[in-house]
């Protein structure tokens, strides 16, 4: 039988380069104590649907080869000490419904390419070291239900395009360095239940 899932829980382990030979893999779940780095051969896993790594000690960058995995639906890489920038090729993952890169050490800007991920329902980049603008392209993600970018160093103004997100219920961008006013267009997101924007430099709120 072909191996379709790789599960690793509470064991010190490093993903080997040979993982690229497991081309039938559909699921990778790694929780706790994974070390080393993600091998670039990850880009050979053309059948991968779900890729989650949580609570690890990777201290490495996310290889751009992840952008080759067009069948990915869920990517959650949280609290694993990832560094560097978010690869722009993440915009190639157009089947994604959930992208969670929270609680790492990612720096740089939010790639504008996320605007093509129109199937996204959950978008979590909180608790990193991201800077630059709160990208207006997020307003193109019309299936988005939650958008969590809090605890970063985002600058500029809150994009009025967020008002386009008619399915949005949870919007949190507190503890950043955003300026200007809260755009009135956010009121057009009529399903919004949670809106947290404190600890910024917004006026008139």
Short mmCIF file of C-alpha atoms in Angstrom, two decimals:
data_model
loop_
_atom_site.label_atom_id
_atom_site.label_comp_id
_atom_site.label_asym_id
_atom_site.label_seq_id
_atom_site.Cartn_x
_atom_site.Cartn_y
_atom_site.Cartn_z
CA UNK A 1 0.00 0.00 0.00
CA UNK A 2 1.07 3.54 -0.62
CA UNK A 3 1.76 5.67 2.47
CA UNK A 4 -0.84 8.45 2.64
CA UNK A 5 -0.24 9.96 6.07
CA UNK A 6 2.76 10.88 8.20
CA UNK A 7 2.03 11.51 11.88
CA UNK A 8 4.61 12.56 14.47
CA UNK A 9 3.69 13.43 18.07
CA UNK A 10 5.98 14.17 21.03
CA UNK A 11 9.18 12.74 19.60
CA UNK A 12 12.41 14.51 18.68
CA UNK A 13 12.61 14.03 14.96
CA UNK A 14 13.89 15.70 11.81
CA UNK A 15 12.11 15.50 8.47
CA UNK A 16 14.52 13.66 6.15
CA UNK A 17 15.24 14.75 2.58
CA UNK A 18 13.93 11.35 1.53
CA UNK A 19 10.45 12.59 2.33
CA UNK A 20 10.41 13.77 -1.28
CA UNK A 21 10.15 10.12 -2.34
CA UNK A 22 6.81 9.70 -0.54
CA UNK A 23 4.84 11.18 -3.42
CA UNK A 24 1.57 9.53 -2.37
CA UNK A 25 1.51 11.43 0.95
CA UNK A 26 -1.71 13.37 1.47
CA UNK A 27 -1.35 14.36 5.14
CA UNK A 28 1.57 15.47 7.32
CA UNK A 29 0.80 16.12 10.98
CA UNK A 30 3.74 17.00 13.23
CA UNK A 31 3.25 18.04 16.85
CA UNK A 32 6.02 18.83 19.35
CA UNK A 33 9.81 18.47 19.22
CA UNK A 34 10.40 18.46 15.47
CA UNK A 35 13.86 19.96 14.90
CA UNK A 36 16.06 21.01 12.01
CA UNK A 37 14.50 22.46 8.88
CA UNK A 38 11.86 21.64 6.29
CA UNK A 39 13.70 19.99 3.38
CA UNK A 40 13.17 21.57 -0.04
CA UNK A 41 12.12 18.12 -1.24
CA UNK A 42 8.75 18.87 0.39
CA UNK A 43 7.90 20.45 -2.94
CA UNK A 44 7.79 16.99 -4.56
CA UNK A 45 4.75 15.89 -2.55
CA UNK A 46 2.26 16.76 -5.26
CA UNK A 47 -0.64 14.95 -3.55
CA UNK A 48 -0.34 16.69 -0.19
CA UNK A 49 -3.67 18.07 1.07
CA UNK A 50 -2.97 18.83 4.73
CA UNK A 51 0.32 20.09 6.18
CA UNK A 52 0.38 20.96 9.88
CA UNK A 53 3.34 21.43 12.19
CA UNK A 54 2.64 22.73 15.68
CA UNK A 55 4.82 23.36 18.75
CA UNK A 56 8.19 22.51 17.24
CA UNK A 57 11.77 23.84 17.32
CA UNK A 58 12.59 24.29 13.67
CA UNK A 59 14.29 27.71 13.75
CA UNK A 60 14.47 27.73 9.95
CA UNK A 61 12.83 29.39 6.98
CA UNK A 62 9.81 28.07 5.12
CA UNK A 63 11.07 26.77 1.75
CA UNK A 64 9.54 28.41 -1.31
CA UNK A 65 9.05 24.94 -2.80
CA UNK A 66 5.87 24.71 -0.73
CA UNK A 67 4.33 26.83 -3.49
CA UNK A 68 4.43 23.81 -5.81
CA UNK A 69 1.87 21.90 -3.74
CA UNK A 70 -1.26 22.89 -5.62
CA UNK A 71 -3.51 20.39 -3.84
CA UNK A 72 -2.91 21.84 -0.38
CA UNK A 73 -6.14 22.73 1.38
CA UNK A 74 -4.87 23.25 4.94
CA UNK A 75 -1.50 24.67 6.01
CA UNK A 76 -1.04 25.30 9.73
CA UNK A 77 2.56 25.88 10.84
CA UNK A 78 2.25 27.36 14.30
CA UNK A 79 4.54 27.95 17.26
CA UNK A 80 7.47 26.26 15.55
CA UNK A 81 10.07 29.09 15.47
CA UNK A 82 9.97 29.62 11.72
CA UNK A 83 12.10 32.60 10.65
CA UNK A 84 12.60 34.66 7.49
CA UNK A 85 9.88 35.91 5.19
CA UNK A 86 6.65 34.30 4.02
CA UNK A 87 7.39 32.98 0.50
CA UNK A 88 5.55 34.86 -2.25
CA UNK A 89 4.86 31.50 -3.89
CA UNK A 90 2.27 30.90 -1.19
CA UNK A 91 0.05 32.69 -3.72
CA UNK A 92 0.22 29.57 -5.88
CA UNK A 93 -1.74 27.56 -3.31
CA UNK A 94 -5.12 28.51 -4.70
CA UNK A 95 -6.95 25.54 -3.14
CA UNK A 96 -6.18 26.68 0.41
CA UNK A 97 -9.09 27.14 2.78
CA UNK A 98 -6.94 27.60 5.88
CA UNK A 99 -3.54 29.30 6.19
CA UNK A 100 -2.14 29.56 9.69
CA UNK A 101 1.43 30.76 10.24
CA UNK A 102 0.90 32.16 13.72
CA UNK A 103 3.22 32.33 16.72
CA UNK A 104 6.49 32.12 14.83
CA UNK A 105 9.30 34.55 14.03
CA UNK A 106 8.30 35.46 10.47
CA UNK A 107 9.48 38.93 9.39
CA UNK A 108 9.07 41.10 6.31
CA UNK A 109 5.74 41.94 4.74
CA UNK A 110 2.53 40.06 4.09
CA UNK A 111 2.89 38.99 0.45
CA UNK A 112 0.44 40.77 -1.85
CA UNK A 113 0.04 37.41 -3.59
CA UNK A 114 -2.30 36.27 -0.81
CA UNK A 115 -4.98 38.20 -2.69
CA UNK A 116 -5.39 35.32 -5.15
CA UNK A 117 -6.22 32.79 -2.42
CA UNK A 118 -9.93 33.32 -2.91
CA UNK A 119 -10.92 30.01 -1.28
CA UNK A 120 -9.41 31.03 2.06
CA UNK A 121 -11.78 30.90 5.01
CA UNK A 122 -9.24 31.19 7.81
CA UNK A 123 -6.15 33.44 7.71
CA UNK A 124 -3.88 33.56 10.76
CA UNK A 125 -0.58 35.45 10.83
CA UNK A 126 -0.70 36.73 14.38
CA UNK A 127 2.15 36.82 16.86
CA UNK A 128 5.04 37.19 14.44
CA UNK A 129 7.43 40.02 13.50
CA UNK A 130 5.70 41.09 10.31
CA UNK A 131 6.00 44.70 9.16
CA UNK A 132 4.84 46.80 6.23
CA UNK A 133 1.28 47.51 5.25
CA UNK A 134 -1.89 45.68 6.16
CA UNK A 135 -2.33 44.62 2.53
CA UNK A 136 -5.50 45.80 0.81
CA UNK A 137 -5.46 42.59 -1.26
CA UNK A 138 -6.90 40.80 1.77
CA UNK A 139 -10.15 42.47 0.77
CA UNK A 140 -10.26 40.15 -2.25
CA UNK A 141 -10.66 37.08 -0.03
CA UNK A 142 -14.44 37.10 -0.10
CA UNK A 143 -14.81 33.67 1.56
CA UNK A 144 -12.81 34.74 4.60
CA UNK A 145 -14.42 34.04 7.98
CA UNK A 146 -11.57 34.95 10.31
CA UNK A 147 -8.59 37.24 9.74
CA UNK A 148 -6.06 37.38 12.58
CA UNK A 149 -3.01 39.60 12.14
CA UNK A 150 -2.56 40.89 15.68
CA UNK A 151 0.73 41.22 17.57
CA UNK A 152 2.93 42.22 14.64
CA UNK A 153 4.39 45.56 13.52
CA UNK A 154 2.08 46.35 10.62
CA UNK A 155 2.05 50.00 9.52
CA UNK A 156 -0.04 52.27 7.33
CA UNK A 157 -3.80 52.52 7.38
CA UNK A 158 -6.47 49.90 7.89
CA UNK A 159 -7.61 48.99 4.34
CA UNK A 160 -11.18 49.99 3.51
CA UNK A 161 -11.37 46.89 1.30
CA UNK A 162 -12.03 44.82 4.43
CA UNK A 163 -15.62 45.93 4.00
CA UNK A 164 -15.85 43.57 1.01
CA UNK A 165 -15.63 40.54 3.29
CA UNK A 166 -19.29 39.67 3.66
CA UNK A 167 -18.62 36.33 5.41
CA UNK A 168 -16.13 37.75 7.93
CA UNK A 169 -17.03 37.12 11.58
CA UNK A 170 -13.68 37.65 13.35
CA UNK A 171 -11.25 40.51 12.54
CA UNK A 172 -8.35 41.09 14.94
CA UNK A 173 -5.42 43.41 14.24
CA UNK A 174 -4.64 44.78 17.69
CA UNK A 175 -1.07 45.49 18.85
CA UNK A 176 0.36 46.79 15.59
CA UNK A 177 1.46 50.25 14.43
CA UNK A 178 -1.49 51.17 12.25
CA UNK A 179 -2.43 54.84 11.81
CA UNK A 180 -5.34 56.89 10.48
CA UNK A 181 -8.94 56.10 11.27
CA UNK A 182 -10.98 52.94 11.31
CA UNK A 183 -12.61 52.93 7.86
CA UNK A 184 -16.39 53.19 7.86
CA UNK A 185 -16.51 50.51 5.15
CA UNK A 186 -15.86 47.87 7.81
CA UNK A 187 -19.51 48.40 8.72
CA UNK A 188 -20.38 46.71 5.43
CA UNK A 189 -19.05 43.43 6.80
CA UNK A 190 -22.43 42.72 8.34
CA UNK A 191 -21.60 39.30 9.80
CA UNK A 192 -18.70 40.65 11.85
CA UNK A 193 -18.97 39.59 15.49
CA UNK A 194 -15.46 40.19 16.83
CA UNK A 195 -13.46 43.32 15.99
CA UNK A 196 -10.31 44.02 18.03
CA UNK A 197 -8.06 46.91 17.02
CA UNK A 198 -6.66 48.37 20.26
CA UNK A 199 -2.97 49.16 20.79
CA UNK A 200 -2.47 50.88 17.45
CA UNK A 201 -2.15 54.58 16.61
CA UNK A 202 -5.65 55.02 15.26
CA UNK A 203 -7.48 58.30 15.75
CA UNK A 204 -11.16 59.06 16.06
CA UNK A 205 -11.97 55.72 17.70
#
